Short mmCIF file of C-alpha atoms and ligand atoms in Angstrom, two decimals:
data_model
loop_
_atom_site.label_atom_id
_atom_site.label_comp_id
_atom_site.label_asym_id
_atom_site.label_seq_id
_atom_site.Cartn_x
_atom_site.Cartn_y
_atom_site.Cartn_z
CA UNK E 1 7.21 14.45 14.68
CA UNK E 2 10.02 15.91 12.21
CA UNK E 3 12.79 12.74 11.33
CA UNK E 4 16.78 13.82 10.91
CA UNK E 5 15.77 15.48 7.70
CA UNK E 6 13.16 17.97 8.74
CA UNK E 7 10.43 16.16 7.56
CA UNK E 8 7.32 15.23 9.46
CA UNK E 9 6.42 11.75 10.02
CA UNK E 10 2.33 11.53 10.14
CA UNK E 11 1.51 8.39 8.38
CA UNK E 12 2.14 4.50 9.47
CA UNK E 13 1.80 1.70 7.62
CA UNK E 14 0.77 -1.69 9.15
CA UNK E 15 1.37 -4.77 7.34
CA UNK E 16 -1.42 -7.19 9.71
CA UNK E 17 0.46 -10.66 7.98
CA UNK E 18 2.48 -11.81 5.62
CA UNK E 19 -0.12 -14.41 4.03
CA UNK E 20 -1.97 -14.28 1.22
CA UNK E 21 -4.76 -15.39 -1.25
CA UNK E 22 -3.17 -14.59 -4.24
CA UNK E 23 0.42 -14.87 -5.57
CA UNK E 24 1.54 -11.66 -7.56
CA UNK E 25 4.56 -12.09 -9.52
CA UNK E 26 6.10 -9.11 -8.72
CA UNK E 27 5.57 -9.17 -4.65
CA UNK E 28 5.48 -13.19 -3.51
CA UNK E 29 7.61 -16.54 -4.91
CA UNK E 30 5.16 -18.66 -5.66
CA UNK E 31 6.77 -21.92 -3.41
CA UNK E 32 8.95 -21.67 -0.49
CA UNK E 33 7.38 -18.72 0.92
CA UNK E 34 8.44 -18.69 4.59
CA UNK E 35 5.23 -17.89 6.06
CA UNK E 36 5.57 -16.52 9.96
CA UNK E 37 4.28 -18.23 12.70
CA UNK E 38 1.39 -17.21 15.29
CA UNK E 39 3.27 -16.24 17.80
CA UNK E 40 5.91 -14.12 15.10
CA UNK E 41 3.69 -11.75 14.22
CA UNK E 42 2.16 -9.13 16.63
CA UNK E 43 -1.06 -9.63 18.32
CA UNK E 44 -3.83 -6.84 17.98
CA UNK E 45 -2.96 -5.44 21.22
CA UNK E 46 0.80 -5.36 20.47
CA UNK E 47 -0.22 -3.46 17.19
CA UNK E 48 -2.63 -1.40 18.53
CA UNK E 49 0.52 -0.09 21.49
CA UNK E 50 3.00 0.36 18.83
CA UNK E 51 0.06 2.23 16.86
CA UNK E 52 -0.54 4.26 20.06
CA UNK E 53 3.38 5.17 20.62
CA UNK E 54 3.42 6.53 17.10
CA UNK E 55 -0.07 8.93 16.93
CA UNK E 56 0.43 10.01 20.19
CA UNK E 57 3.88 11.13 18.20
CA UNK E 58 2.27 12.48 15.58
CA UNK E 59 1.28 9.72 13.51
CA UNK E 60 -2.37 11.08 11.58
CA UNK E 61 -3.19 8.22 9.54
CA UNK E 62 -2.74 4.49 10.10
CA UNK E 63 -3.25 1.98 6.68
CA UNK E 64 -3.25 -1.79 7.09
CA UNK E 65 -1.50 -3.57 4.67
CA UNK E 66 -0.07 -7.48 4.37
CA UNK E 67 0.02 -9.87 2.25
CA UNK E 68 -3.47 -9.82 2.33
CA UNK E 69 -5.07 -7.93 5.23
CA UNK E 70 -8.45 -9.16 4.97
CA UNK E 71 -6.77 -12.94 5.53
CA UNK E 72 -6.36 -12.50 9.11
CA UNK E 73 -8.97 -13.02 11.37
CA UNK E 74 -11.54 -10.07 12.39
CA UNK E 75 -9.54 -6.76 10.92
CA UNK E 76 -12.59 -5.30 11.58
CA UNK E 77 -11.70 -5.64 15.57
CA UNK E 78 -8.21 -4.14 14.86
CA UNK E 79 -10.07 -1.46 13.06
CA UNK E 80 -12.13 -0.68 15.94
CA UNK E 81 -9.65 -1.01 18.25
CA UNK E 82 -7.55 1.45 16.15
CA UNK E 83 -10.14 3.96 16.10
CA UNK E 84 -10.35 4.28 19.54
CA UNK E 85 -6.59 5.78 20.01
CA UNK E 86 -7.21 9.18 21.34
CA UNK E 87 -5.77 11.00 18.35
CA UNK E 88 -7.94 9.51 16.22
CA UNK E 89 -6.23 8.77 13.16
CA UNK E 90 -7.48 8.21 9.44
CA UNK E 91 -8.06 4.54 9.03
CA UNK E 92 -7.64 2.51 5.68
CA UNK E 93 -6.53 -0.22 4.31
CA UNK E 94 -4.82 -1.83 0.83
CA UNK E 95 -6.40 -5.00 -0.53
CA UNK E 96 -6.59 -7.30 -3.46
CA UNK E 97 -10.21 -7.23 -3.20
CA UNK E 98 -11.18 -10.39 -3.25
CA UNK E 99 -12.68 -11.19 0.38
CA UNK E 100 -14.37 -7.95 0.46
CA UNK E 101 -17.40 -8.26 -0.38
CA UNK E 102 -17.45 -10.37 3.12
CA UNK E 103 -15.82 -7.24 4.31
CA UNK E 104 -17.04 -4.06 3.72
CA UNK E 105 -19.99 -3.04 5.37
CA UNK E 106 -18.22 -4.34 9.32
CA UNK E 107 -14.95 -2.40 8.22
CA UNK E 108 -16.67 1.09 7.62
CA UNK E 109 -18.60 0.23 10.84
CA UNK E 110 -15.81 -0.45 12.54
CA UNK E 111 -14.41 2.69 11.70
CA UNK E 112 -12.69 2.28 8.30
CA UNK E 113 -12.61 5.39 5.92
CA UNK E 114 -11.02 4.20 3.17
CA UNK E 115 -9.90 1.11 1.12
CA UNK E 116 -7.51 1.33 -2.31
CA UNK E 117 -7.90 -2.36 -4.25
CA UNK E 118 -5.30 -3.58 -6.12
CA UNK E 119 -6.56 -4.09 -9.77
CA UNK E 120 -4.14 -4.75 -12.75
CA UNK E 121 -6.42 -6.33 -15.19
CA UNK E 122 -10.32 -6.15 -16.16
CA UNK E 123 -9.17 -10.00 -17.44
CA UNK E 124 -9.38 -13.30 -15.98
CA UNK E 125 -6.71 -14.64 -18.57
CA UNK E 126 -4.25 -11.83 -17.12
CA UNK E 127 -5.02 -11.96 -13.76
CA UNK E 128 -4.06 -15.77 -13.75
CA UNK E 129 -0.40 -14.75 -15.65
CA UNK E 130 -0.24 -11.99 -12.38
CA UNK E 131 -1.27 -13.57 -9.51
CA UNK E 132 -1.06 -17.38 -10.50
CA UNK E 133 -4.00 -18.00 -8.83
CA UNK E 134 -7.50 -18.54 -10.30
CA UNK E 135 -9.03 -16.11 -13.54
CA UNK E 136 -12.55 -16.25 -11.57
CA UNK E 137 -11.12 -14.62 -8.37
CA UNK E 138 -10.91 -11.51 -10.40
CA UNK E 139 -14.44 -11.19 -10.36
CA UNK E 140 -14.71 -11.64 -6.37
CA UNK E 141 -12.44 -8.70 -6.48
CA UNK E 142 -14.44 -6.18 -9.05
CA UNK E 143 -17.54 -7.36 -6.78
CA UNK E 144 -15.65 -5.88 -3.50
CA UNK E 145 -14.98 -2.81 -5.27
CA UNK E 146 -18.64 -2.15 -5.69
CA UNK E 147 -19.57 -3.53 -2.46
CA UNK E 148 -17.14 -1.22 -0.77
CA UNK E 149 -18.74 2.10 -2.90
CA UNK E 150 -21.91 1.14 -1.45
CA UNK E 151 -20.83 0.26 2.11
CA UNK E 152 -19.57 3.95 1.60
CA UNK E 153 -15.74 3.53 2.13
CA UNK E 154 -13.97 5.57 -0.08
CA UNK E 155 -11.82 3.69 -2.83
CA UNK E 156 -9.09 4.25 -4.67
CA UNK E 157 -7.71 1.84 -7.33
CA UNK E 158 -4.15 0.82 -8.14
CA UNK E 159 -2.34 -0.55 -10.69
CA UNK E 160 1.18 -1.65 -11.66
CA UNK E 161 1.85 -1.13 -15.31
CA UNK E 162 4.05 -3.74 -16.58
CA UNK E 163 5.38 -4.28 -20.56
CA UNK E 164 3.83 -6.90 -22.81
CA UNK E 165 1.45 -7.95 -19.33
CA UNK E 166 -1.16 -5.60 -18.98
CA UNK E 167 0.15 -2.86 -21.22
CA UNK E 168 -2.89 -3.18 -23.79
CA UNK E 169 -5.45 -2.61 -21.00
CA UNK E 170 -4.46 1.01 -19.65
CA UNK E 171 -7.01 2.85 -21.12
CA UNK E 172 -9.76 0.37 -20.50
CA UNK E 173 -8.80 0.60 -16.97
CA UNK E 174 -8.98 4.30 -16.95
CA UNK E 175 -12.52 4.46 -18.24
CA UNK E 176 -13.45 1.61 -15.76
CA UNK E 177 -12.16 3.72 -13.03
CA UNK E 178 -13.61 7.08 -14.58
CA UNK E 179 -16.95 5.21 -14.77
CA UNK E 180 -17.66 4.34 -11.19
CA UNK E 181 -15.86 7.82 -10.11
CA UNK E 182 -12.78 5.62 -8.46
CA UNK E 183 -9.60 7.73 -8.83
CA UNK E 184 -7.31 5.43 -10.22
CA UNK E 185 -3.16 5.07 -9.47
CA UNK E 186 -0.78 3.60 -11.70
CA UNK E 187 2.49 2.12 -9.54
CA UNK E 188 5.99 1.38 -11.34
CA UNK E 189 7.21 -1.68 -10.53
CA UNK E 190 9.59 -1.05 -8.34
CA UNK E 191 12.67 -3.95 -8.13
CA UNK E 192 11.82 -5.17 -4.70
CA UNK E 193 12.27 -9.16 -3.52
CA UNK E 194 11.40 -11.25 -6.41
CA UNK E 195 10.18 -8.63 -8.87
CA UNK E 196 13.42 -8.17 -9.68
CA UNK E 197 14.21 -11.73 -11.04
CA UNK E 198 10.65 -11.86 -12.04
CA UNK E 199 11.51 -10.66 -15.38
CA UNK E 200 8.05 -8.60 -15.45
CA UNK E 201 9.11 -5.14 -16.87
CA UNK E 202 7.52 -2.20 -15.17
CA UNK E 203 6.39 1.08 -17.76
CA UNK E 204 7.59 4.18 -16.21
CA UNK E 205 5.36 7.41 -15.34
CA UNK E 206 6.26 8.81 -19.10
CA UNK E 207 5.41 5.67 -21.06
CA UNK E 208 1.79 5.15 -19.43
CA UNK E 209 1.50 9.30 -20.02
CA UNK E 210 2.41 9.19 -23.63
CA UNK E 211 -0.18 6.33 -23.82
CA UNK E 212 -3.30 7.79 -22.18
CA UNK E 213 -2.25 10.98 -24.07
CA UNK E 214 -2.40 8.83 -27.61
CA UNK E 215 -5.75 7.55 -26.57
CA UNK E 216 -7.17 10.16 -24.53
CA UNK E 217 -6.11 13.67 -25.42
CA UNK E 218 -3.37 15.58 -23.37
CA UNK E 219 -3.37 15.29 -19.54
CA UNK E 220 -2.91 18.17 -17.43
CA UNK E 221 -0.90 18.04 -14.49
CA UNK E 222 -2.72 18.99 -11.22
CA UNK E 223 -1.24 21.00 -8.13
CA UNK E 224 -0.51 18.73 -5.14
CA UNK E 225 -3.46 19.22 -3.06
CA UNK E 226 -5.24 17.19 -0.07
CA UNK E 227 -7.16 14.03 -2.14
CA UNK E 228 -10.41 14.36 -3.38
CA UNK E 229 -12.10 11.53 -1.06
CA UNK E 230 -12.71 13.76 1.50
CA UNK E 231 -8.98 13.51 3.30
CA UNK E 232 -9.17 17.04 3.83
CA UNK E 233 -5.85 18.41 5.76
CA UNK E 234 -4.87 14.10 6.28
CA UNK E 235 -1.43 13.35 5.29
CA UNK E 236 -1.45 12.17 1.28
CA UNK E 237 0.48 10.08 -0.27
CA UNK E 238 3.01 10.56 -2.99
CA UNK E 239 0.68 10.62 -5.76
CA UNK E 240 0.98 13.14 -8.44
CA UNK E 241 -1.96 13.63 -10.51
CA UNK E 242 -3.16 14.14 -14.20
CA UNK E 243 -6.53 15.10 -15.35
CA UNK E 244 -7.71 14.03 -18.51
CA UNK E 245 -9.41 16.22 -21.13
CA UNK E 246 -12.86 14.46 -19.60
CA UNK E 247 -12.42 15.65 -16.37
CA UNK E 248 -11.02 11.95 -14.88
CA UNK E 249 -8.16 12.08 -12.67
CA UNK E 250 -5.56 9.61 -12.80
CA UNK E 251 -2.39 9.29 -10.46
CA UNK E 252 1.13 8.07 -10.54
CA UNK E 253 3.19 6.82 -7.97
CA UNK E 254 6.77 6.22 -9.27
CA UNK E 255 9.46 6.09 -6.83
CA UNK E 256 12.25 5.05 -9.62
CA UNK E 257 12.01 8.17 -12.26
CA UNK E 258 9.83 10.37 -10.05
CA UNK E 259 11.42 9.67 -6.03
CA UNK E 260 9.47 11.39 -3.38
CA UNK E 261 12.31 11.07 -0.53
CA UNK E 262 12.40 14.52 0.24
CA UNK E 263 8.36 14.90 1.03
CA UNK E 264 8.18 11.19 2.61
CA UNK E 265 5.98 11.15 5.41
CA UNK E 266 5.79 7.75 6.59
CA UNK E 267 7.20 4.28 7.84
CA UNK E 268 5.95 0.72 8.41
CA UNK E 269 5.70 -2.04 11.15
CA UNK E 270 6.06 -5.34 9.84
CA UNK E 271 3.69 -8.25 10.75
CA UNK E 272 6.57 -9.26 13.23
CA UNK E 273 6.86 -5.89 14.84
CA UNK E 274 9.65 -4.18 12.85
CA UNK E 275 9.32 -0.38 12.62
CA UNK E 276 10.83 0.28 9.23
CA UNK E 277 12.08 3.33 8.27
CA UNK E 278 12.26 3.16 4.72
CA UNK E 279 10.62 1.09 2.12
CA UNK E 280 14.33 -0.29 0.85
CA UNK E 281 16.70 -0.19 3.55
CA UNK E 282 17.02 -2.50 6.25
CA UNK E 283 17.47 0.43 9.12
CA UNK E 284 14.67 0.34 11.82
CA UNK E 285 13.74 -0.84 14.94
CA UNK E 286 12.82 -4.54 16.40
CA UNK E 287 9.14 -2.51 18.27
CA UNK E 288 8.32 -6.43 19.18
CA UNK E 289 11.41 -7.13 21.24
CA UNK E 290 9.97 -4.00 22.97
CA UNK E 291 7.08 -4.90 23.72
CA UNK E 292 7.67 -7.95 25.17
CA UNK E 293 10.67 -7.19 27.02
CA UNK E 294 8.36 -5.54 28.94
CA UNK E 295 9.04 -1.83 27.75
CA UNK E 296 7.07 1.31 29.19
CA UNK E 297 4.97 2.98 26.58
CA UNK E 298 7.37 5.82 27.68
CA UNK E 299 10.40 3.85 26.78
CA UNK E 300 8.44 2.67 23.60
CA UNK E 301 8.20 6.06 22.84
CA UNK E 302 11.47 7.90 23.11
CA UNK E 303 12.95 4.45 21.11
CA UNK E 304 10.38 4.57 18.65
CA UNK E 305 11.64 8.86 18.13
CA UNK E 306 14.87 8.18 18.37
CA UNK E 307 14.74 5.41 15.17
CA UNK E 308 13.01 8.38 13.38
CA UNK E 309 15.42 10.63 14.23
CA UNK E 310 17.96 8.07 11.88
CA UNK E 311 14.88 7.91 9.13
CA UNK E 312 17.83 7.23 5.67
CA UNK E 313 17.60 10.49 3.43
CA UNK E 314 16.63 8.36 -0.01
CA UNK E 315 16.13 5.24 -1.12
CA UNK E 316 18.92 3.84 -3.23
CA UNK E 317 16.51 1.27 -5.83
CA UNK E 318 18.68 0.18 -9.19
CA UNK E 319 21.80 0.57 -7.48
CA UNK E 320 24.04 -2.32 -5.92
CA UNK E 321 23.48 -1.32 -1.50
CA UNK E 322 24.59 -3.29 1.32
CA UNK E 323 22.22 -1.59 3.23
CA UNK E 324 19.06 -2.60 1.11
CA UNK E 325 16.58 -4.59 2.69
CA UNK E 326 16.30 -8.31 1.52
CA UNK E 327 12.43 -8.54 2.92
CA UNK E 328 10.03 -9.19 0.20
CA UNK E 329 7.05 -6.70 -0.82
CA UNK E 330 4.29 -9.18 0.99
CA UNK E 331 6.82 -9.06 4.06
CA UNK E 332 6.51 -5.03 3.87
CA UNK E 333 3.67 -4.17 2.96
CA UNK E 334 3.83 -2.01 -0.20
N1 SAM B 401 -2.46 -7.63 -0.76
C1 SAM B 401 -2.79 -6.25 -0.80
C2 SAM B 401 -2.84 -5.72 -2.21
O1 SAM B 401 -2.40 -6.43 -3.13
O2 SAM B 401 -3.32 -4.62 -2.38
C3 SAM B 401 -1.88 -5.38 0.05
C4 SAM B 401 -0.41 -5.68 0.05
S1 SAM B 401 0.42 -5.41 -1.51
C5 SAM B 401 2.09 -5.78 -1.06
C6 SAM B 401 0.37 -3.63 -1.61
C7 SAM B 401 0.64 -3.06 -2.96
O3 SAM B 401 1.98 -3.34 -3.33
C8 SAM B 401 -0.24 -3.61 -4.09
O4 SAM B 401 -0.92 -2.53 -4.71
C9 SAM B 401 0.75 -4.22 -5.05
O5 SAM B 401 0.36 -4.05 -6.39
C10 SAM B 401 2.00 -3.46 -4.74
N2 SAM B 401 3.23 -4.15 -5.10
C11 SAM B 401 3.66 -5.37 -4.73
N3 SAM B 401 4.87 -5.64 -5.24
C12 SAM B 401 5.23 -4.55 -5.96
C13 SAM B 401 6.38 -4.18 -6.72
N4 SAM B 401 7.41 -5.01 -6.85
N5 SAM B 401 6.40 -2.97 -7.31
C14 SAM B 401 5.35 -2.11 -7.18
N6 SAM B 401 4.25 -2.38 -6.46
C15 SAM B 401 4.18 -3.59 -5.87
FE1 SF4 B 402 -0.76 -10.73 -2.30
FE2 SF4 B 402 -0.99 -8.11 -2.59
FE3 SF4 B 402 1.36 -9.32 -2.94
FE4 SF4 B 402 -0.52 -9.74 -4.72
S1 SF4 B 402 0.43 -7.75 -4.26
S2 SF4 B 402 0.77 -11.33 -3.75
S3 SF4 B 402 -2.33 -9.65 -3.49
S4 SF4 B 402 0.27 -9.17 -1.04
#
């Protein structure tokens, strides 16, 4: 379906909680987090209606998301239950990694196509600075990147460039990536929740370019075409990508210096059932009151266009908005 703007909505995010196993810097406080209850956050069969409402509007691909989505109980029986929507959609999912080794092999049976793993850091001693949790969960993670290669999802890596953090490791990451044939993504920080006060400082697109350039030879930018994991004609994200002079490809995602508003394809339900239209404002709609109140899938429907239909233009990040969103990036999803 086409929002206000003209453009057309295909892919959903699903963030499946708000818990997690680690506690990045940049996305989660490490005390105080307010974690939602049981009965807060949507059941699978609340999910998998909202789901339905939006492919059966045109919604193509579906990624889970959290906090952590492989904390929850049995994604794998979301998955499936996902898969079975009539439309079919592309499923995948973003995780730090570290449970899924336990994870991969019932996922892609379930009917999982794809999984992109968070990596920042080939070091423990960085990895503790990040997520303040412990250096040896790193390796869990790197395992569940090669378990998911041979369970035969497709992967994807990201990682969040940030000054003086992980800064040194760039091109060490790009050959780890270029090594096992995982395309890799580099993320700005972007000044969500407590990022902002974190006092991390995110490199933009340029200053990670300049850097791989220094070390690698000139990269050549690359036309905006489907993926290369086999997505074919499935909605793609906002990546723009480089190739180096070895034939490795290597994305960016920067919504600060390089905004994608005007292609943006998607929106998000919360783990409590809010249908958000944009990654920092507030506007959307409560899909949980909805559902419980009892609504048609009709009904859920025409609300669930109409919120679309007021999908904001741009997001306003760096400048002072009432209308920004106060939720934190483990209450959203990424
Ligand atoms: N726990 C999973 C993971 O880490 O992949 C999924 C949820 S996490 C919120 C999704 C993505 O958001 C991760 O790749 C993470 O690096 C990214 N992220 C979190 N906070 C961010 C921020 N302030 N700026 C940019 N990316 C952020
Ligand atoms: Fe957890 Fe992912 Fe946020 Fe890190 S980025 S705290 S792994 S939700």
């Amino acid at each position: 379906m086409r929002d206000g703007f003209a453009r057309t909505i295909e892919y959903l995010r699903i963030s499946v909680t708000d818990r997690c196993s680690l506690r990045c810097r940049y996305c989660m406080p490490e005390t105080g987090v307010p974690s939602l209850s049981h009965d807060d956050i949507l059941t699978y069969d609340e999910i998998v209606r909202a789901a339905g409402a939006l492919t059966s509007l045109g919604v193509r691909k579906i990624r889970l998301t959290g906090g952590e989505p492989l904390v929850r109980k049995n994604v794998s029986a979301l998955v499936a239950m996902l898969a079975e929507l009539p439309e079919r959609p592309r499923l995948v999912l973003t995780t730090n990694g570290v449970a899924l080794t336990e994870h991969a092999r019932e996922l892609k049976a379930a009917g999982l196509s794809g999984v992109n793993v968070s990596l920042d850091t080939l070091s423990e001693h960085v990895f503790e600075r990040i997520t303040r949790r412990d250096g040896h969960l790193l390796e869990k993670a790197l395992a569940g990147i090669e378990a998911a290669q041979v369970a035969g999802l497709a992967v994807k890596l990201n990682c969040v460039p940030m000054v003086g953090v992980n800064e040194e490791e760039l091109s060490t990451l790009v050959r780890f990536a270029a090594k096992r044939k995982i395309p890799l993504r580099f993320i700005s920080l972007m000044p969500i929740g407590c990022a902002a006060a974190s006092g991390l400082i995110g490199m933009s697109e340029d200053a990670v370019r300049q850097q791989l350039a220094a070390v690698f030879g000139a990269l050549e930018e690359l036309p905006n075409e489907a993926e290369e994991d086999g997505e074919g004609d499935v909605p793609t994200g906002p990546a723009r990508y480089f190739a180096l002079p070895d034939g490795s490809r290597i994305g960016f995602i920067d919504a600060l210096d390089h905004p994608f508003c005007t292609g943006c394809n998607r929106v998000r339900l919360t783990a409590e059932g809010f249908l958000k239209l944009c990654l920092q404002a507030r506007d959307g709609l409560d899909v949980r009151a909805l559902l419980r109140g009892g609504a048609s899938n009709a009904e859920l429907r025409a609300a669930i266009a109409d919120a679309i239909g007021h999908k904001p233009q741009e997001h306003h990040f760096g400048h002072a908005d009432a209308a920004a969103d106060a939720r934190y990036m483990y209450q959203v999803g990424g």
